[in-house]
CSV table of C-alpha atoms in Angstrom, one decimal:
chain,number,residue,atom,x,y,z
F,12,MET,CA,122.2,143.0,114.8
F,13,GLY,CA,124.2,144.3,112.1
F,14,GLY,CA,124.6,141.0,109.8
F,15,PRO,CA,124.6,140.7,106.3
F,16,ILE,CA,120.6,140.8,106.3
F,17,GLY,CA,120.3,144.3,108.1
F,18,LEU,CA,122.7,145.8,105.5
F,19,ILE,CA,120.5,144.5,102.6
F,20,ARG,CA,118.8,147.6,100.8
F,21,ASP,CA,115.6,148.1,98.2
F,22,GLY,CA,117.2,146.9,94.8
F,23,ASP,CA,120.0,144.9,95.9
F,24,ILE,CA,120.3,141.4,94.2
F,25,ILE,CA,119.7,138.2,96.5
F,26,GLU,CA,120.9,134.7,95.0
F,27,LEU,CA,119.0,131.8,96.7
F,28,ASP,CA,120.3,128.4,95.6
F,29,ALA,CA,118.1,125.8,97.0
F,30,GLU,CA,120.6,122.7,96.2
F,31,LYS,CA,123.6,124.4,97.8
F,32,GLY,CA,121.5,125.5,100.6
F,33,THR,CA,123.1,129.2,100.2
F,34,LEU,CA,121.6,132.7,100.4
F,35,ASP,CA,123.8,135.5,99.1
F,36,VAL,CA,123.5,139.1,98.4
F,37,LYS,CA,125.4,140.1,95.1
F,38,LEU,CA,127.6,143.0,96.9
F,39,SER,CA,131.0,143.4,97.1
F,40,ASP,CA,133.0,142.8,100.4
F,41,ALA,CA,134.1,146.8,100.3
F,42,GLU,CA,130.4,147.7,99.7
F,43,LEU,CA,129.3,145.5,102.5
F,44,ALA,CA,132.1,146.8,104.9
F,45,ALA,CA,131.0,150.6,104.1
F,46,ARG,CA,127.3,149.9,104.8
F,47,ALA,CA,128.2,147.7,108.0
F,48,LYS,CA,130.4,151.0,109.0
F,49,ASP,CA,127.2,153.2,108.6
F,50,TRP,CA,124.5,150.9,110.3
F,51,LYS,CA,122.7,151.7,113.3
F,52,PRO,CA,120.4,149.7,115.2
F,53,ARG,CA,116.6,150.3,114.7
F,54,ALA,CA,114.7,151.7,117.8
F,55,GLU,CA,112.2,148.9,118.8
F,56,GLU,CA,108.9,149.5,117.8
F,57,TYR,CA,107.1,147.6,119.9
F,58,GLY,CA,107.0,147.2,124.0
F,59,SER,CA,104.4,144.7,124.6
F,60,GLY,CA,102.3,142.4,122.5
F,61,TYR,CA,102.5,139.3,120.4
F,62,LEU,CA,105.4,141.0,118.2
F,63,TRP,CA,107.2,142.0,121.1
F,64,LYS,CA,106.9,138.5,122.7
F,65,TYR,CA,108.0,137.2,119.6
F,66,THR,CA,111.2,139.4,119.4
F,67,GLN,CA,112.2,138.4,122.8
F,68,GLN,CA,112.3,134.4,121.6
F,69,VAL,CA,114.2,134.5,118.6
F,70,GLY,CA,117.6,134.4,118.1
F,71,PRO,CA,119.6,135.9,115.2
F,72,ALA,CA,119.2,134.9,111.4
F,73,ARG,CA,122.7,134.0,111.2
F,74,ASN,CA,122.1,131.3,113.9
F,75,GLY,CA,118.9,129.8,112.3
F,76,ALA,CA,116.8,132.3,113.7
F,77,VAL,CA,115.7,129.6,116.5
F,78,THR,CA,112.9,130.6,118.8
F,79,HIS,CA,113.0,129.8,122.3
F,80,PRO,CA,112.9,131.9,125.4
F,81,GLY,CA,115.9,134.2,125.8
F,82,GLY,CA,116.3,134.0,121.8
F,83,SER,CA,117.3,137.5,121.2
F,84,ALA,CA,120.0,137.4,123.7
F,85,GLU,CA,121.7,134.5,122.6
F,86,LYS,CA,125.6,135.5,121.7
F,87,ALA,CA,126.3,132.3,120.5
F,88,CYS,CA,124.2,129.2,119.0
F,89,LEU,CA,124.4,126.1,121.2
F,90,CYS,CA,121.8,124.2,119.0
F,91,GLY,CA,124.3,121.6,117.8
F,92,TYR,CA,123.7,122.0,114.4
């Protein structure tokens, strides 16, 4: 959906801090903005089968990648967390 995970490229440094509960990519805001400007969604590779079913039932990673019917179309997380 064009979020930070979709902007990561091979070789980028990702920092995970389990104590703080954070996951960050070591890129400047300017670099992320430049990548976001050039980002285009990838064509879906599957139109049926278990991978397609999964993609139809998972919300965006920025909202916790919660799986439930209609998750992929979710615009806002109403999960209460």
